[in-house]
mmCIF file of C-alpha atoms in Angstrom:
data_model
loop_
_atom_site.group_PDB
_atom_site.id
_atom_site.type_symbol
_atom_site.label_atom_id
_atom_site.label_comp_id
_atom_site.label_asym_id
_atom_site.label_seq_id
_atom_site.Cartn_x
_atom_site.Cartn_y
_atom_site.Cartn_z
ATOM 1 C CA ASP B 1 57.106 117.265 89.307
ATOM 2 C CA GLU B 2 60.447 118.833 90.161
ATOM 3 C CA SER B 3 63.565 117.481 88.478
ATOM 4 C CA VAL B 4 66.474 116.543 90.762
ATOM 5 C CA LYS B 5 70.122 115.882 90.048
ATOM 6 C CA THR B 6 71.823 112.503 90.477
ATOM 7 C CA GLY B 7 75.426 112.498 91.747
ATOM 8 C CA LEU B 8 78.221 110.073 92.604
ATOM 9 C CA TYR B 9 81.581 110.284 94.368
ATOM 10 C CA ILE B 10 84.258 107.572 94.505
ATOM 11 C CA GLY B 11 87.365 108.330 96.573
ATOM 12 C CA THR B 12 90.219 105.841 96.839
ATOM 13 C CA ASN B 13 93.178 105.737 99.245
ATOM 14 C CA ILE B 14 96.083 103.309 98.765
ATOM 15 C CA SER B 15 98.520 105.038 101.140
ATOM 16 C CA ASP B 16 98.279 102.325 103.803
ATOM 17 C CA SER B 17 99.893 99.820 101.428
ATOM 18 C CA LYS B 18 103.252 98.453 102.541
ATOM 19 C CA THR B 19 105.738 95.735 101.563
ATOM 20 C CA GLY B 20 103.718 92.555 101.172
ATOM 21 C CA THR B 21 100.271 94.184 101.190
ATOM 22 C CA ALA B 22 98.348 96.449 98.842
ATOM 23 C CA SER B 23 95.591 98.136 100.856
ATOM 24 C CA TYR B 24 92.542 99.871 99.449
ATOM 25 C CA ASP B 25 90.119 102.172 101.247
ATOM 26 C CA VAL B 26 87.307 103.328 98.982
ATOM 27 C CA THR B 27 84.476 105.697 99.899
ATOM 28 C CA VAL B 28 81.372 105.812 97.691
ATOM 29 C CA VAL B 29 78.598 108.386 98.032
ATOM 30 C CA ALA B 30 75.415 108.637 95.961
ATOM 31 C CA VAL B 31 73.072 111.633 96.189
ATOM 32 C CA THR B 32 70.075 113.303 94.685
ATOM 33 C CA VAL B 33 69.932 117.097 94.903
ATOM 34 C CA ASP B 34 67.103 119.498 94.147
ATOM 35 C CA GLN B 35 67.293 122.716 92.158
ATOM 36 C CA ASN B 36 68.004 124.707 95.322
ATOM 37 C CA GLY B 37 71.006 122.576 96.247
ATOM 38 C CA ILE B 38 69.135 120.690 98.976
ATOM 39 C CA ILE B 39 70.108 117.033 99.322
ATOM 40 C CA THR B 40 66.984 114.868 98.845
ATOM 41 C CA GLY B 41 68.637 111.441 99.019
ATOM 42 C CA CYS B 42 71.997 110.115 100.226
ATOM 43 C CA ILE B 43 73.670 106.703 100.444
ATOM 44 C CA ILE B 44 77.168 106.177 101.866
ATOM 45 C CA ASP B 45 79.166 102.974 101.479
ATOM 46 C CA SER B 46 82.821 102.013 101.840
ATOM 47 C CA LEU B 47 85.144 99.196 100.874
ATOM 48 C CA GLY B 48 88.301 98.200 102.711
ATOM 49 C CA THR B 49 90.266 95.345 101.220
ATOM 50 C CA SER B 50 93.809 94.207 100.505
ATOM 51 C CA VAL B 51 95.876 91.977 98.245
ATOM 52 C CA ALA B 52 98.858 90.200 99.811
ATOM 53 C CA PHE B 53 102.081 89.119 98.100
ATOM 54 C CA ASP B 54 105.272 87.514 99.349
ATOM 55 C CA GLU B 55 108.976 88.399 99.145
ATOM 56 C CA ASN B 56 109.141 86.718 95.714
ATOM 57 C CA GLY B 57 106.375 88.839 94.242
ATOM 58 C CA ILE B 58 103.897 85.942 94.314
ATOM 59 C CA ILE B 59 100.305 86.834 95.257
ATOM 60 C CA THR B 60 99.084 84.939 98.330
ATOM 61 C CA SER B 61 95.512 86.252 98.516
ATOM 62 C CA ASP B 62 92.624 84.201 97.106
ATOM 63 C CA LEU B 63 91.740 86.265 94.044
ATOM 64 C CA THR B 64 88.476 84.375 93.457
ATOM 65 C CA VAL B 65 86.842 85.881 96.540
ATOM 66 C CA ALA B 66 85.164 89.208 95.763
ATOM 67 C CA PRO B 67 85.507 91.827 98.521
ATOM 68 C CA MET B 68 82.338 92.981 100.268
ATOM 69 C CA THR B 69 81.449 96.580 101.051
ATOM 70 C CA LYS B 70 80.850 97.643 104.646
ATOM 71 C CA ASN B 71 77.130 97.969 104.022
ATOM 72 C CA GLU B 72 77.079 94.418 102.659
ATOM 73 C CA LEU B 73 79.072 93.155 105.650
ATOM 74 C CA GLY B 74 76.644 94.710 108.100
ATOM 75 C CA THR B 75 77.181 93.215 111.554
ATOM 76 C CA ASN B 76 79.966 91.009 110.182
ATOM 77 C CA TYR B 77 82.165 94.113 109.896
ATOM 78 C CA GLY B 78 82.425 94.006 113.675
ATOM 79 C CA MET B 79 82.354 97.674 114.654
ATOM 80 C CA GLY B 80 79.238 97.279 116.758
ATOM 81 C CA LYS B 81 81.090 95.202 119.339
ATOM 82 C CA ILE B 82 83.637 97.939 120.004
ATOM 83 C CA SER B 83 81.525 101.033 119.319
ATOM 84 C CA PRO B 84 80.810 103.148 122.437
ATOM 85 C CA ILE B 85 77.221 103.459 121.208
ATOM 86 C CA GLY B 86 76.939 99.845 120.008
ATOM 87 C CA LYS B 87 76.332 100.926 116.404
ATOM 88 C CA GLU B 88 77.711 99.054 113.395
ATOM 89 C CA TRP B 89 79.510 100.969 110.605
ATOM 90 C CA ASN B 90 76.587 100.728 108.212
ATOM 91 C CA GLU B 91 74.246 102.110 110.873
ATOM 92 C CA GLN B 92 76.541 105.059 111.559
ATOM 93 C CA ALA B 93 76.985 105.794 107.839
ATOM 94 C CA ALA B 94 73.230 105.651 107.356
ATOM 95 C CA ALA B 95 72.800 108.083 110.255
ATOM 96 C CA LEU B 96 75.027 110.636 108.512
ATOM 97 C CA ALA B 97 73.280 110.043 105.176
ATOM 98 C CA ASN B 98 69.880 110.586 106.789
ATOM 99 C CA TYR B 99 71.177 113.696 108.579
ATOM 100 C CA ALA B 100 72.304 115.131 105.224
ATOM 101 C CA VAL B 101 68.852 114.863 103.675
ATOM 102 C CA GLY B 102 67.010 118.176 103.736
ATOM 103 C CA LYS B 103 70.214 120.203 103.991
ATOM 104 C CA THR B 104 72.486 122.025 101.589
ATOM 105 C CA VAL B 105 76.183 121.161 101.639
ATOM 106 C CA ASP B 106 76.927 124.358 103.577
ATOM 107 C CA GLU B 107 74.270 123.539 106.168
ATOM 108 C CA LEU B 108 75.655 120.017 106.463
ATOM 109 C CA LYS B 109 79.240 121.174 106.887
ATOM 110 C CA ASN B 110 78.364 123.912 109.360
ATOM 111 C CA GLY B 111 76.121 121.774 111.535
ATOM 112 C CA ALA B 112 77.448 118.250 111.421
ATOM 113 C CA LEU B 113 81.077 118.242 112.475
ATOM 114 C CA ASN B 114 83.401 119.598 115.136
ATOM 115 C CA GLU B 115 87.044 120.510 114.507
ATOM 116 C CA SER B 116 88.150 116.890 114.847
ATOM 117 C CA GLY B 117 85.752 115.622 112.171
ATOM 118 C CA LYS B 118 83.428 113.901 114.660
ATOM 119 C CA ALA B 119 79.695 114.555 115.009
ATOM 120 C CA LYS B 120 78.884 117.928 116.605
ATOM 121 C CA ASP B 121 75.104 117.740 116.307
ATOM 122 C CA ALA B 122 73.710 115.977 119.390
ATOM 123 C CA ASP B 123 71.266 113.748 117.511
ATOM 124 C CA LEU B 124 73.929 112.740 114.985
ATOM 125 C CA ALA B 125 76.475 112.101 117.764
ATOM 126 C CA ALA B 126 74.010 109.711 119.369
ATOM 127 C CA SER B 127 74.060 107.622 116.183
ATOM 128 C CA ALA B 128 77.579 108.109 114.803
ATOM 129 C CA THR B 129 80.896 108.279 116.691
ATOM 130 C CA ILE B 130 83.208 107.391 113.780
ATOM 131 C CA TYR B 131 85.306 110.001 111.976
ATOM 132 C CA LEU B 132 82.861 111.614 109.551
ATOM 133 C CA GLY B 133 85.010 114.276 107.901
ATOM 134 C CA GLY B 134 85.875 112.193 104.856
ATOM 135 C CA TYR B 135 82.270 111.151 104.311
ATOM 136 C CA VAL B 136 81.040 114.744 104.522
ATOM 137 C CA SER B 137 83.685 115.677 101.936
ATOM 138 C CA GLY B 138 82.411 112.767 99.822
ATOM 139 C CA ILE B 139 78.859 114.093 100.048
ATOM 140 C CA GLU B 140 80.092 117.514 98.994
ATOM 141 C CA ALA B 141 81.914 116.050 95.985
ATOM 142 C CA ALA B 142 78.888 113.943 94.984
ATOM 143 C CA VAL B 143 76.692 117.021 95.089
ATOM 144 C CA ALA B 144 79.250 118.934 92.972
ATOM 145 C CA ASN B 145 79.225 116.087 90.420
ATOM 146 C CA ALA B 146 75.444 115.825 90.301
ATOM 147 C CA GLN B 147 73.635 116.259 86.979
ATOM 148 C CA PHE B 148 70.068 116.370 85.733
ATOM 149 C CA LEU B 149 69.719 112.867 84.273
ATOM 150 C CA GLY B 150 65.967 112.353 84.463
ATOM 151 C CA ALA B 151 65.268 111.859 88.174
ATOM 152 C CA THR B 152 62.274 113.533 89.810
ATOM 153 C CA ALA B 153 61.610 114.430 93.420
ATOM 154 C CA GLY B 154 60.316 111.359 95.252
ATOM 155 C CA ASP B 155 62.258 108.818 93.181
ATOM 156 C CA GLU B 156 64.065 106.132 95.187
ATOM 157 C CA LEU B 157 67.876 106.339 95.221
ATOM 158 C CA LYS B 158 69.839 103.087 94.872
ATOM 159 C CA LEU B 159 73.574 102.288 94.818
ATOM 160 C CA ALA B 160 75.220 99.150 93.413
ATOM 161 C CA ILE B 161 78.926 98.335 93.856
ATOM 162 C CA ILE B 162 80.564 95.300 92.221
ATOM 163 C CA PRO B 163 84.236 94.878 93.292
ATOM 164 C CA GLY B 164 86.836 92.273 92.375
ATOM 165 C CA ILE B 165 90.561 91.583 92.721
ATOM 166 C CA GLY B 166 90.811 88.822 90.110
ATOM 167 C CA SER B 167 92.848 90.896 87.641
ATOM 168 C CA SER B 168 95.851 90.963 90.006
ATOM 169 C CA THR B 169 99.049 89.345 88.653
ATOM 170 C CA ALA B 170 102.295 88.120 90.203
ATOM 171 C CA ALA B 171 105.664 89.764 89.513
ATOM 172 C CA THR B 172 108.324 88.175 87.318
ATOM 173 C CA ALA B 173 111.983 89.007 86.814
ATOM 174 C CA GLU B 174 110.978 90.992 83.703
ATOM 175 C CA LYS B 175 107.781 92.641 84.825
ATOM 176 C CA ASP B 176 106.269 94.111 88.008
ATOM 177 C CA GLY B 177 103.272 92.417 89.525
ATOM 178 C CA THR B 178 100.000 94.241 90.008
ATOM 179 C CA ALA B 179 97.566 94.155 92.905
ATOM 180 C CA GLN B 180 94.402 95.425 91.247
ATOM 181 C CA LEU B 181 91.033 96.368 92.663
ATOM 182 C CA ASP B 182 88.352 96.654 89.976
ATOM 183 C CA MET B 183 85.072 98.262 90.918
ATOM 184 C CA ASP B 184 81.960 98.948 88.874
ATOM 185 C CA VAL B 185 79.543 101.421 90.442
ATOM 186 C CA ALA B 186 76.031 102.367 89.361
ATOM 187 C CA VAL B 187 73.704 104.909 90.940
ATOM 188 C CA VAL B 188 70.089 104.696 89.819
ATOM 189 C CA THR B 189 66.863 106.412 90.758
ATOM 190 C CA MET B 190 63.630 104.452 90.539
ATOM 191 C CA ASN B 191 59.970 105.362 90.195
ATOM 192 C CA GLY B 192 58.358 102.024 90.949
ATOM 193 C CA ASP B 193 60.022 99.568 88.561
ATOM 194 C CA VAL B 194 61.144 102.292 86.153
ATOM 195 C CA ILE B 195 64.748 103.556 86.125
ATOM 196 C CA THR B 196 64.522 107.340 85.898
ATOM 197 C CA SER B 197 68.253 108.163 86.013
ATOM 198 C CA CYS B 198 71.493 106.241 85.919
ATOM 199 C CA TYR B 199 75.066 107.308 86.685
ATOM 200 C CA ILE B 200 77.845 104.785 86.023
ATOM 201 C CA ASP B 201 81.541 104.924 86.892
ATOM 202 C CA ALA B 202 84.332 102.411 87.360
ATOM 203 C CA LEU B 203 87.650 102.142 89.129
ATOM 204 C CA GLN B 204 90.892 100.288 88.409
ATOM 205 C CA ALA B 205 93.122 100.873 91.420
ATOM 206 C CA LYS B 206 96.569 99.346 90.891
ATOM 207 C CA VAL B 207 99.500 98.880 93.259
ATOM 208 C CA ASN B 208 102.589 97.527 91.475
ATOM 209 C CA PHE B 209 105.375 95.529 93.112
ATOM 210 C CA ASP B 210 108.595 93.870 91.937
ATOM 211 C CA ALA B 211 109.898 90.333 92.234
ATOM 212 C CA THR B 212 111.188 91.038 95.754
ATOM 213 C CA GLY B 213 107.729 92.144 96.961
ATOM 214 C CA THR B 214 108.745 95.811 97.053
ATOM 215 C CA ILE B 215 106.027 98.295 96.057
ATOM 216 C CA THR B 216 106.931 100.443 93.053
ATOM 217 C CA THR B 217 103.767 102.570 92.848
ATOM 218 C CA ASP B 218 103.532 106.121 94.220
ATOM 219 C CA LEU B 219 101.176 105.535 97.145
ATOM 220 C CA THR B 220 100.518 109.253 97.623
ATOM 221 C CA ALA B 221 98.662 109.518 94.298
ATOM 222 C CA ALA B 222 94.973 108.666 94.668
ATOM 223 C CA PRO B 223 93.704 106.406 91.844
ATOM 224 C CA GLN B 224 91.214 108.123 89.566
ATOM 225 C CA THR B 225 87.936 106.679 88.303
ATOM 226 C CA LYS B 226 87.418 106.089 84.588
ATOM 227 C CA ASN B 227 85.072 109.108 84.395
ATOM 228 C CA GLU B 228 87.740 111.262 86.055
ATOM 229 C CA LEU B 229 90.391 109.944 83.669
ATOM 230 C CA GLY B 230 88.211 110.700 80.629
ATOM 231 C CA GLU B 231 90.430 110.778 77.539
ATOM 232 C CA GLY B 232 93.346 109.776 79.756
ATOM 233 C CA TYR B 233 91.884 106.280 80.144
ATOM 234 C CA GLY B 234 92.909 105.676 76.531
ATOM 235 C CA MET B 235 90.095 103.490 75.198
ATOM 236 C CA LYS B 236 89.695 105.534 72.004
ATOM 237 C CA ALA B 237 93.322 104.917 71.165
ATOM 238 C CA TRP B 238 92.628 101.165 70.890
ATOM 239 C CA GLY B 239 90.792 101.743 67.618
ATOM 240 C CA GLY B 240 87.174 100.956 66.934
ATOM 241 C CA ALA B 241 86.004 102.778 70.031
ATOM 242 C CA ILE B 242 84.763 106.241 69.068
ATOM 243 C CA ALA B 243 83.515 107.383 72.459
#
């Protein structure tokens, strides 16, 4: 049986945050890729959420409610009602993921999109009218990150995302508050009930604000995942942790 690579991409945008609201837009892509660079499996998901705070730096969002991804929301996301093709976000994302299977990244990029980042391929356009450019870039990054971790051709690809905002804290006169999105992500491949590969990453996306509700974080800098941070995450410096 042919070994395939397992890959993951997590891209986070906080640039839509503004006074009173920390906004998060996260794209997650999981892939399997064969030895010739052909995508054999693809899952696309996304999370859009926010944490609100008032002019005194007090958080007004309910931090006990975990955000849901767009795939989890399904029809509750509400895109189907306004889509010109009547397709919900998760259906359109799945259409792109299915279109990617059987193609290399170059074939995907050359065939899928027009200059505006919308679907160029007629079959894909019939199933996806949303802006796809960022998701295609996410697929490309996931393929670039992919590693041989034990998966074999024919294994089932699965993606799990566990987000939370409960670590957010209010501002005080002495210390900025923090709107914080925590996200644990696992990509696994399965042969029946057996896990054949596993790729884990995590995200702590923070937007800081002062006691007047003014954001103090550079919103142009995309938060990095813990794998991307590597040594920069600083866990080894706490002592006891050796890896």
